[in-house]
Amino acid sequence: MCGIVGYVGQADACEVLLNGLRRLEYRGYDSAGLAFFADGAVQVVRSVGKVAQLAERVAAEWPAAVRARATAGIAHTRWATHGAPTEMNAHPHADESGRIFLVHNGIIENYASLRRQMEGRGHHFLSQTDTEVLAHLVGECYRGHLFEAVAQALKHVEGTYGIAVFTAEHPGEIVVARNGSPLLIGVGTGATLVASDASAIISHTRQVIYLQDGDVAVVRADGVDVRNLDQIPVDRAVSHIDWDDTAVEKGGHAHFMLKEIFEQPESLQNTIRGRVDLRAGCALLAGLNLTPREMAEVNRLVLVACGTSLYAGMTGQYAIEDLAGIPTDTEQAAEFRYRNPILGPDSMVVAVSQSGETADTLAAVREAQRKGALVAGVCNVVGSTIAREAGRGVYLHAGPEIGVASTKAFTSQVLVLLLLALALGRGRRLSREEGIKLCQEINAVPALVQRVLAQDGAIAALAGKLVAAQSAFFIGRGVLYPAAMEGALKLKEISYIHAEGYHAAELKHGPIALLDAQTPVVALLLDVPGRDKTMGNVQECLARHAPVIAIATEGDTEVAALVPDCLLVPRTGTYTAPILAVVALQLLAYHVARLRGCPIDQPRNLAKSVTVE
Ligand code: AGP
């Protein structure tokens, strides 16, 4: 996720801003920039790459004496969403006049139409970003009063934002605003700071004001004035941060993995935003860059991926075949790339990759292109190699995933593939009514995930049943079969307990020989096709005295009666059920690893992105 730092005080603004950005580096980013006020003017420096490179550029371009006289400024680390990671796309962005500078976290949904309107009024844009459009909008509204200009401009905006804005004409103030993207104000002595999270300012002050959605504030060295978009004053309390520095980086969570598990209502909302057309009952996936006719000509689909992304692909396969009626396979990328796959111009190969850098998946993309197939990427990192070489696709918008064990990327991948199935299906025999029903199920997912997360305590208690196991099985059928595989992978990679994900029907074809009182089985029994048959398999496990943990749908008294160690998750559709099941399994694996004292964020032997074969 991007990072914001702002400062209004007596001096040394550059150093304060750069140190603040350094404290935000953990959030993942690909470019950085700052604007500072010194000697009567605002200077802007931006660079691709790390904060260290930005600091070198600042030192090279501005003598220490000038930097020391800087009294205010804003700074940003960018995690690309609209537009590749380039210096031109880095923040701060300026308005048409070049007088007003703005940094932004979030996604402006209607930026394209705003940009077209302003181009029609003679505006010229230098970047591909939604942020620059917002800067120009503020500039259009500016009549000498920055706060009013920002409040007016934001009334035309749809989407999420956390912004900091400033101008040389009012060097003693920064205007900030929040809607859906965190922003806080640090109240210091003789100086006031703003930031997207407390880690950037905690070394200066622990007295903070957390802005709420709809707030707009003027920040000065000697005080803060918080209002709403109608410029009516609002009262915001000053809180005291008592977290230690590292805890602040993780949002108060013990590990990045746990932070990212709990981010899923927000990350899923960001994945969905702007992509569900409830009126037509369809998905809007502009990044595919395919006409309806081209989509209708796809007669075969192959999903290629590795690891967790492979299980997301396997999950998506059910939805695509059921909803679009297109023969679909999911292949491990290394197998695909070497087995001389049979593809044609009516084949579509979808590479699923959080990092967009996995070597085998990238090689699979290139092999598919050599064979003339349509290729698309489902990636989280904007501008990643797979995303660039595929040339078309759908970004997750899940924000950077720091924990090596993939969590929020998986659930966003499943949702994107469901949106793809909906788009392909509505171009075929899926009716508008069926599409609307699916859109409603998709829109409901973030809130349902929130309800699963609320059961964290119950899941932590169930973890105690697994913590001493040498080996465990995860079983499921249908859409829950890949979910079982993913649950087993989570447990393996962070707790180091051997675990196998198995199709529930397969147990009796051999693995049941391994079941005994020391071998727990986690059974996915949500109310989707296959549940009743899996119940029979659970009976077979219980008959061998295997301890069973069940995950079922709220109200399923039959499962709760058969399996006392049962977690109930909200009712949802068939194709969204794996998301709820896997969120519970993520927390289960996390608590087992925590109880076993494992490192969790950086498990032994693992890398976040496997860029070698
Ligand atoms: C999942 O928890 C692992 N970190 C790993 O299996 C990962 O999913 C796999 O390496 C694929 O990575 P990618 O999505 O970045 O391509």
XYZ file of C-alpha atoms and ligand atoms in Angstrom:
629
model
C 0.000 0.000 0.000
C 1.307 3.528 -0.659
C 2.692 5.650 2.152
C 2.159 9.338 2.977
C 4.199 11.673 5.201
C 3.705 15.414 5.703
C 5.373 17.969 7.967
C 4.836 21.606 8.936
C 7.332 23.020 11.443
C 10.440 25.100 11.930
C 13.166 23.464 9.803
C 14.728 20.295 8.416
C 11.545 19.230 6.635
C 13.467 17.127 4.100
C 15.080 14.958 6.751
C 11.782 14.489 8.590
C 10.050 13.464 5.353
C 12.775 11.045 4.257
C 12.950 9.422 7.681
C 9.191 9.064 7.637
C 9.312 7.346 4.244
C 12.019 4.999 5.527
C 9.632 3.916 8.295
C 7.000 3.108 5.647
C 9.252 1.001 3.403
C 7.959 -2.238 4.934
C 4.624 -1.604 3.224
C 6.104 -2.386 -0.178
C 6.440 0.229 -2.948
C 8.172 0.846 -6.261
C 8.820 4.603 -6.404
C 8.985 7.608 -4.061
C 8.939 11.389 -4.076
C 8.690 14.533 -2.005
C 7.925 18.240 -2.298
C 9.396 20.686 0.227
C 9.111 24.433 0.844
C 12.364 26.365 1.260
C 13.476 29.930 0.454
C 10.033 30.924 -0.811
C 9.513 28.096 -3.289
C 8.399 24.458 -3.476
C 10.908 21.965 -4.846
C 9.912 18.482 -6.053
C 12.133 15.403 -6.308
C 10.814 11.991 -7.429
C 12.541 8.717 -8.241
C 11.834 5.126 -9.181
C 13.146 2.559 -6.723
C 13.904 2.853 -3.042
C 13.859 5.761 -0.603
C 17.662 5.591 -0.505
C 17.730 6.555 -4.182
C 15.332 9.418 -3.543
C 17.531 10.641 -0.670
C 20.575 10.565 -2.960
C 18.692 12.605 -5.568
C 17.613 15.185 -2.956
C 21.157 15.536 -1.601
C 22.588 15.833 -5.105
C 20.092 18.457 -6.232
C 19.760 20.589 -3.077
C 22.594 21.785 -0.795
C 22.323 20.844 2.870
C 21.854 24.514 3.845
C 18.763 24.808 1.643
C 17.364 21.526 2.892
C 17.902 22.633 6.473
C 15.795 25.741 5.810
C 12.850 23.665 4.537
C 9.898 24.250 6.902
C 7.177 22.107 5.291
C 6.603 19.348 2.825
C 4.787 16.210 1.723
C 6.235 12.851 0.694
C 5.003 9.540 -0.722
C 5.988 5.949 -1.430
C 3.976 4.620 -4.360
C 2.715 1.073 -4.859
C 1.550 1.274 -8.478
C -2.133 0.822 -9.237
C -2.814 3.066 -12.242
C 0.273 3.364 -14.435
C 3.610 1.567 -14.243
C 6.265 2.414 -11.624
C 7.994 5.332 -13.382
C 9.345 8.714 -12.215
C 6.563 10.471 -14.142
C 3.926 8.440 -12.300
C 5.566 8.915 -8.890
C 3.975 11.355 -6.426
C 3.707 14.287 -5.659
C 1.666 15.371 -8.659
C 0.969 19.026 -9.525
C -2.073 20.818 -10.883
C -2.173 22.456 -14.305
C -0.647 25.676 -12.934
C 2.202 23.876 -11.188
C 1.367 25.696 -7.932
C -0.411 22.941 -6.008
C 1.165 19.585 -5.054
C -0.657 16.452 -3.939
C 0.111 12.923 -2.749
C -2.588 10.234 -2.641
C -3.326 6.754 -1.358
C -6.386 4.952 -2.749
C -8.191 4.590 -6.061
C -10.218 7.337 -7.767
C -12.906 5.341 -9.574
C -14.114 8.111 -11.869
C -10.681 9.483 -12.762
C -11.014 8.649 -16.443
C -14.183 10.692 -16.924
C -12.795 13.560 -14.831
C -9.652 13.517 -16.936
C -11.613 13.617 -20.193
C -13.694 16.531 -18.928
C -10.624 18.510 -17.894
C -8.793 17.721 -21.131
C -11.796 19.237 -22.798
C -11.159 22.350 -20.730
C -7.550 22.495 -21.866
C -5.755 20.531 -19.155
C -2.593 18.615 -20.052
C -1.665 15.495 -18.097
C 1.872 14.181 -17.787
C 1.237 10.856 -16.041
C -1.068 7.823 -16.283
C -2.238 8.216 -12.704
C -5.608 8.895 -11.128
C -3.756 11.065 -8.609
C -2.696 13.682 -11.144
C -6.335 14.048 -12.158
C -7.213 14.845 -8.549
C -4.391 17.419 -8.353
C -5.742 19.150 -11.454
C -9.250 19.124 -9.994
C -8.020 20.853 -6.832
C -6.214 23.387 -8.990
C -9.423 24.107 -10.915
C -11.263 24.758 -7.651
C -8.491 26.896 -6.147
C -9.368 30.566 -5.649
C -6.651 31.324 -3.097
C -8.069 29.198 -0.241
C -6.552 25.700 -0.292
C -8.915 24.070 2.193
C -11.988 25.198 0.232
C -10.428 24.042 -3.044
C -9.761 20.557 -1.684
C -13.243 20.238 -0.158
C -14.863 21.366 -3.397
C -12.778 19.057 -5.563
C -13.478 15.991 -3.402
C -17.204 16.440 -3.926
C -16.660 15.382 -7.547
C -14.641 12.303 -6.631
C -15.837 8.677 -6.413
C -13.499 6.165 -4.802
C -11.056 6.039 -1.946
C -8.438 8.548 -0.930
C -6.044 9.630 1.719
C -4.415 12.834 0.491
C -2.025 15.601 1.543
C -1.978 18.833 -0.462
C 0.161 21.936 -0.255
C 1.206 25.053 -2.135
C 3.915 27.710 -1.926
C 1.150 30.297 -1.604
C 0.280 28.926 1.842
C 3.575 27.355 2.988
C 2.517 27.155 6.627
C -0.302 24.710 6.011
C -1.021 21.274 4.584
C -4.563 20.224 3.762
C -5.345 16.546 4.300
C -8.457 14.474 3.651
C -9.547 10.898 4.130
C -12.089 8.558 2.583
C -11.401 4.848 2.820
C -7.620 5.150 3.075
C -6.107 5.665 6.540
C -4.642 9.059 7.478
C -3.593 10.442 10.840
C -2.199 13.697 12.219
C 0.709 13.767 14.671
C 0.503 16.660 17.133
C 4.028 17.741 18.050
C 5.613 20.690 19.799
C 6.083 23.499 17.310
C 5.444 21.083 14.476
C 2.599 18.979 13.147
C 2.903 15.852 10.996
C 0.565 13.774 8.842
C 0.995 10.139 7.818
C -0.801 7.126 6.387
C 0.247 5.133 9.434
C 1.740 5.868 12.798
C 5.109 4.243 12.151
C 6.167 7.277 10.073
C 5.748 9.774 12.896
C 6.045 7.841 16.146
C 9.641 9.036 16.606
C 8.328 12.633 16.709
C 5.120 12.298 18.679
C 2.764 9.717 20.142
C -0.152 12.195 20.231
C -2.257 11.503 17.148
C -5.622 12.360 15.632
C -7.099 9.558 13.492
C -9.106 11.142 10.677
C -12.441 9.549 9.779
C -13.951 9.084 6.321
C -15.233 12.425 5.028
C -12.822 14.506 7.146
C -10.825 17.369 5.643
C -8.252 19.098 7.869
C -5.860 22.026 7.745
C -2.603 21.229 9.484
C -0.330 24.033 10.746
C 2.762 24.027 12.938
C 0.687 25.296 15.852
C -2.557 23.412 15.385
C -5.146 21.438 13.460
C -8.605 22.345 12.157
C -10.753 19.335 11.191
C -13.966 19.787 9.206
C -16.219 17.790 6.868
C -16.622 18.316 3.138
C -19.208 21.011 3.831
C -16.533 22.745 5.937
C -18.455 22.238 9.180
C -16.066 21.718 12.110
C -15.922 18.181 13.506
C -14.480 17.123 16.825
C -11.690 14.533 16.677
C -10.032 13.326 19.883
C -6.263 13.178 20.349
C -5.135 9.606 21.050
C -1.903 8.351 22.565
C 0.014 5.617 20.749
C 1.485 3.128 23.155
C 2.601 0.561 20.557
C 6.300 -0.099 20.061
C 7.747 0.874 16.667
C 7.752 -2.550 15.037
C 4.218 -3.291 16.224
C 3.066 -0.034 14.619
C 4.397 -1.173 11.228
C 2.174 -4.218 11.522
C -0.868 -2.182 12.457
C -0.681 -3.526 15.996
C -0.630 -7.167 14.817
C 2.147 -9.546 15.889
C 2.993 -10.499 12.290
C 2.526 -9.155 8.785
C 0.708 -12.403 7.921
C -1.892 -11.739 10.614
C -2.221 -8.112 9.498
C -2.809 -9.283 5.929
C -5.347 -11.909 7.017
C -7.293 -9.195 8.803
C -6.932 -6.805 5.855
C -9.035 -9.103 3.641
C -12.366 -7.286 3.996
C -10.555 -4.162 2.726
C -8.401 -5.914 0.109
C -11.408 -7.821 -1.262
C -13.370 -4.567 -1.410
C -10.519 -3.040 -3.411
C -10.513 -6.049 -5.741
C -14.256 -5.692 -6.352
C -14.395 -1.894 -6.597
C -15.577 -0.695 -10.004
C -15.812 -4.211 -11.453
C -19.377 -5.314 -10.613
C -22.235 -4.044 -12.789
C -25.335 -4.831 -10.756
C -27.683 -3.491 -13.431
C -26.436 -5.754 -16.242
C -25.391 -8.553 -13.882
C -21.905 -8.528 -15.324
C -18.247 -7.968 -14.474
C -16.276 -5.012 -15.842
C -12.697 -6.111 -16.559
C -11.308 -3.359 -18.754
C -7.762 -4.596 -18.250
C -8.503 -7.676 -20.367
C -8.698 -5.323 -23.327
C -10.895 -7.805 -25.249
C -14.058 -6.972 -27.143
C -17.200 -9.026 -26.370
C -16.659 -10.744 -29.713
C -13.067 -11.684 -28.816
C -14.274 -12.968 -25.429
C -16.952 -15.023 -27.175
C -14.328 -16.603 -29.440
C -12.423 -18.149 -26.501
C -13.159 -21.878 -26.683
C -10.636 -23.186 -24.159
C -9.049 -21.767 -21.062
C -5.898 -22.841 -19.250
C -4.989 -21.422 -15.851
C -1.261 -21.668 -15.096
C 0.276 -20.970 -11.690
C 2.317 -22.304 -8.782
C 1.669 -22.875 -5.095
C -1.174 -20.964 -3.533
C -1.934 -19.313 -6.866
C -2.333 -22.781 -8.387
C -5.020 -23.558 -5.816
C -6.716 -20.258 -6.614
C -6.679 -21.287 -10.268
C -8.140 -24.706 -9.437
C -10.913 -22.943 -7.558
C -11.620 -20.545 -10.397
C -11.795 -23.433 -12.862
C -15.079 -24.643 -11.336
C -16.712 -21.242 -11.749
C -15.478 -20.713 -15.298
C -16.664 -24.109 -16.517
C -19.996 -23.909 -14.679
C -20.844 -20.310 -15.533
C -19.269 -19.927 -18.975
C -19.366 -23.505 -20.249
C -15.793 -23.225 -21.513
C -13.522 -26.304 -21.133
C -10.956 -25.164 -18.564
C -7.805 -26.762 -17.171
C -5.530 -25.673 -14.370
C -1.895 -26.602 -14.775
C 1.186 -26.326 -12.613
C 3.263 -23.833 -14.551
C 6.469 -25.898 -14.614
C 4.601 -28.868 -16.066
C 2.823 -26.703 -18.596
C 5.969 -25.024 -19.875
C 7.820 -28.276 -20.578
C 5.097 -30.581 -21.837
C 4.579 -28.953 -25.233
C 0.948 -27.987 -24.519
C -1.651 -28.106 -27.293
C -2.989 -24.568 -27.734
C -4.539 -22.561 -30.514
C -5.690 -19.021 -31.300
C -9.033 -19.803 -29.591
C -7.226 -20.772 -26.376
C -6.822 -18.312 -23.519
C -4.030 -18.863 -21.013
C -4.429 -17.023 -17.703
C -1.280 -16.710 -15.583
C -2.152 -16.352 -11.896
C 0.682 -14.870 -9.869
C 0.720 -12.568 -6.839
C 4.264 -11.362 -7.448
C 4.086 -11.484 -11.221
C 7.692 -12.713 -11.135
C 7.490 -16.499 -10.590
C 9.912 -17.999 -13.069
C 7.877 -21.059 -14.074
C 4.703 -19.019 -14.509
C 6.547 -16.434 -16.597
C 7.977 -19.212 -18.769
C 4.467 -20.611 -19.185
C 3.313 -17.201 -20.428
C 6.065 -17.140 -23.020
C 5.328 -20.711 -24.146
C 1.642 -19.858 -24.546
C 2.511 -16.804 -26.591
C 4.798 -18.886 -28.816
C 1.799 -21.098 -29.554
C -0.462 -18.216 -30.481
C -2.793 -18.334 -27.500
C -4.428 -15.286 -25.964
C -2.565 -14.605 -22.700
C -3.758 -12.653 -19.647
C -2.254 -12.081 -16.217
C -3.980 -12.069 -12.834
C -1.322 -10.342 -10.730
C -1.053 -8.219 -7.622
C 2.119 -6.281 -8.381
C 1.447 -3.626 -11.003
C 4.070 -3.476 -13.701
C 5.461 -6.904 -12.762
C 7.098 -8.954 -15.500
C 4.171 -11.328 -16.003
C 1.703 -8.434 -16.038
C 3.802 -6.560 -18.588
C 4.555 -9.519 -20.853
C 0.979 -10.803 -20.780
C -0.048 -7.353 -21.957
C -3.576 -7.743 -20.619
C -5.165 -8.930 -17.409
C -6.732 -8.036 -14.104
C -4.837 -6.618 -11.146
C -5.827 -7.777 -7.664
C -5.484 -4.319 -6.030
C -4.948 -6.241 -2.774
C -2.018 -4.080 -1.699
C 1.483 -5.405 -1.092
C 1.649 -8.831 0.572
C 4.656 -8.867 2.897
C 4.170 -12.205 4.660
C 5.777 -15.045 2.678
C 2.685 -17.198 3.186
C 0.102 -15.868 0.750
C -3.263 -14.970 2.281
C -5.085 -11.893 0.945
C -3.701 -12.518 -2.542
C -5.366 -15.938 -2.635
C -8.826 -14.651 -1.760
C -8.498 -11.797 -4.251
C -7.311 -14.203 -6.945
C -10.367 -16.410 -6.392
C -12.606 -13.354 -6.622
C -10.959 -12.088 -9.815
C -11.348 -15.501 -11.446
C -15.009 -15.503 -10.417
C -15.406 -12.072 -12.039
C -13.749 -13.514 -15.159
C -16.185 -16.441 -15.124
C -19.068 -13.981 -14.829
C -17.799 -11.861 -17.715
C -17.275 -14.912 -19.948
C -20.597 -16.409 -18.866
C -22.645 -13.301 -19.574
C -21.135 -13.300 -23.058
C -22.667 -16.760 -23.442
C -25.722 -18.368 -21.837
C -25.607 -16.891 -18.322
C -28.775 -14.817 -17.898
C -28.929 -11.279 -16.539
C -30.857 -12.546 -13.510
C -28.240 -15.216 -12.769
C -25.535 -12.589 -13.236
C -27.210 -10.175 -10.842
C -27.478 -12.911 -8.208
C -23.771 -13.637 -8.549
C -22.933 -9.913 -8.378
C -24.844 -9.699 -5.113
C -22.963 -12.702 -3.715
C -19.651 -11.120 -4.725
C -20.524 -7.760 -3.177
C -21.420 -9.518 0.081
C -18.056 -11.286 0.439
C -16.059 -8.603 2.350
C -18.664 -8.409 5.117
C -18.905 -12.197 5.356
C -15.123 -12.460 5.619
C -15.319 -9.924 8.459
C -17.657 -12.322 10.274
C -15.217 -15.198 9.854
C -12.410 -13.033 11.227
C -14.589 -12.246 14.240
C -14.269 -15.945 15.177
C -10.504 -15.662 15.569
C -10.724 -16.692 19.231
C -12.662 -19.873 18.445
C -10.228 -20.706 15.653
C -7.275 -20.171 17.982
C -8.873 -22.686 20.366
C -9.208 -25.259 17.565
C -5.535 -24.754 16.729
C -4.700 -26.476 19.989
C -6.026 -29.727 18.456
C -3.364 -29.619 15.741
C -0.334 -28.175 17.507
C 1.166 -31.528 18.562
C 0.319 -33.434 15.369
C 3.063 -34.967 13.256
C 0.808 -35.116 10.224
C -2.653 -33.936 9.246
C -5.127 -34.248 6.371
C -7.362 -31.551 4.888
C -10.297 -32.881 2.858
C -12.944 -31.361 0.621
C -14.903 -31.946 -2.585
C -15.841 -29.769 -5.537
C -14.891 -26.125 -5.043
C -13.693 -27.029 -1.528
C -11.100 -29.490 -2.800
C -8.584 -26.781 -3.828
C -9.452 -24.999 -0.581
C -8.360 -28.125 1.309
C -5.106 -28.124 -0.656
C -4.535 -24.468 0.246
C -5.325 -25.089 3.906
C -2.760 -27.888 4.003
C -0.169 -25.677 2.316
C -0.702 -22.891 4.862
C -0.186 -25.326 7.739
C 2.893 -26.898 6.149
C 4.683 -23.694 5.268
C 4.374 -21.818 8.563
C 4.053 -24.525 11.280
C 6.253 -27.147 9.581
C 3.673 -29.873 10.333
C 3.331 -32.286 7.419
C -0.163 -31.842 5.980
C -1.854 -33.173 2.868
C -4.819 -31.699 1.072
C -6.881 -34.535 -0.358
C -10.099 -34.982 -2.300
C -12.445 -36.418 0.308
C -13.349 -39.356 -1.932
C -9.694 -40.256 -2.394
C -9.017 -41.055 1.286
C -10.290 -44.609 1.003
C -8.032 -45.232 -1.990
C -4.986 -45.443 0.275
C -4.391 -42.534 2.667
C -7.011 -43.809 5.143
C -4.384 -46.387 6.093
C -2.562 -43.539 7.814
C -5.482 -42.439 9.985
C -5.334 -43.000 13.716
C -5.930 -41.069 16.924
C -2.775 -39.003 16.321
C -3.646 -37.920 12.781
C -6.191 -35.097 12.713
C -8.421 -34.445 9.708
C -9.741 -30.976 8.833
C -12.958 -31.462 6.847
C -14.522 -28.728 4.724
C -18.273 -29.262 5.004
C -19.720 -25.913 3.921
C -23.156 -26.200 2.366
C -22.122 -26.488 -1.273
C -22.371 -29.453 -3.706
C -20.452 -32.395 -2.248
C -21.194 -31.706 1.407
C -23.299 -34.805 2.002
C -20.737 -37.115 0.448
C -17.968 -35.552 2.502
C -20.043 -36.212 5.602
C -19.756 -39.892 4.754
C -15.987 -39.558 4.476
C -15.908 -37.881 7.883
C -17.749 -40.889 9.319
C -14.974 -43.098 7.868
C -12.357 -40.912 9.590
C -14.156 -40.994 12.919
C -14.436 -44.789 12.671
C -10.606 -44.847 12.606
C -10.487 -42.609 15.707
C -8.960 -39.724 13.763
C -9.642 -36.369 15.485
C -11.787 -34.260 13.122
C -12.085 -30.486 12.885
C -14.975 -29.390 10.688
C -15.708 -26.116 8.950
C -19.384 -25.875 8.072
C -22.154 -23.402 7.297
C -23.999 -21.569 10.057
C -27.097 -23.542 11.113
C -25.728 -26.909 10.064
C -26.689 -28.762 13.247
C -25.953 -32.167 11.658
C -22.261 -31.384 11.272
C -22.084 -29.738 14.704
C -23.648 -32.856 16.251
C -21.261 -35.230 14.485
C -18.093 -33.136 14.952
C -17.902 -31.180 18.238
C -14.778 -29.318 17.049
C -16.729 -27.404 14.443
C -16.406 -23.839 13.162
C -19.480 -22.370 11.496
C -19.047 -19.721 8.778
C -21.757 -17.576 7.153
C -23.881 -18.970 4.342
C -22.682 -17.871 0.879
C -22.757 -19.024 -2.732
C -20.938 -22.026 -4.111
C -18.191 -20.029 -5.822
C -17.533 -17.702 -2.864
C -17.584 -20.480 -0.233
C -13.869 -21.325 -0.742
C -12.989 -17.739 0.248
C -14.704 -18.053 3.637
C -13.303 -21.548 4.208
C -9.737 -20.512 3.407
C -9.852 -17.412 5.631
C -10.682 -19.741 8.524
C -7.867 -22.111 7.485
C -5.417 -19.203 7.262
C -6.166 -18.287 10.877
C -6.019 -21.957 11.913
C -2.552 -22.354 10.413
C -1.432 -19.039 11.879
C -2.413 -19.976 15.436
C -0.840 -23.431 15.182
C 2.412 -21.829 14.026
C 2.177 -19.220 16.786
C 1.649 -21.931 19.429
C 4.657 -23.788 18.049
C 6.794 -20.661 18.266
C 7.504 -20.577 14.519
C 8.776 -17.353 12.817
C 5.625 -17.098 10.633
C 6.449 -14.072 8.400
C 9.668 -15.580 7.060
C 9.318 -19.387 7.253
C 12.535 -21.384 6.862
C 13.645 -22.240 3.311
C 10.904 -20.093 1.680
C 11.052 -16.952 -0.470
C 8.195 -14.591 -1.204
C 8.730 -14.891 -4.921
C 10.373 -17.929 -6.570
C 12.167 -16.207 -9.419
C 14.312 -19.263 -10.204
C 13.283 -22.624 -11.674
C 2.105 -19.446 -0.868
O 1.847 -19.204 0.519
C 3.578 -19.464 -1.195
N 4.196 -18.253 -0.760
C 3.861 -19.874 -2.625
O 3.228 -21.120 -2.848
C 3.377 -18.898 -3.725
O 1.966 -18.927 -3.785
C 3.932 -19.394 -5.061
O 5.339 -19.322 -4.994
C 3.437 -18.575 -6.255
O 3.832 -17.242 -6.097
P 3.168 -16.152 -7.062
O 1.695 -16.119 -6.766
O 3.841 -14.862 -6.710
O 3.409 -16.562 -8.486
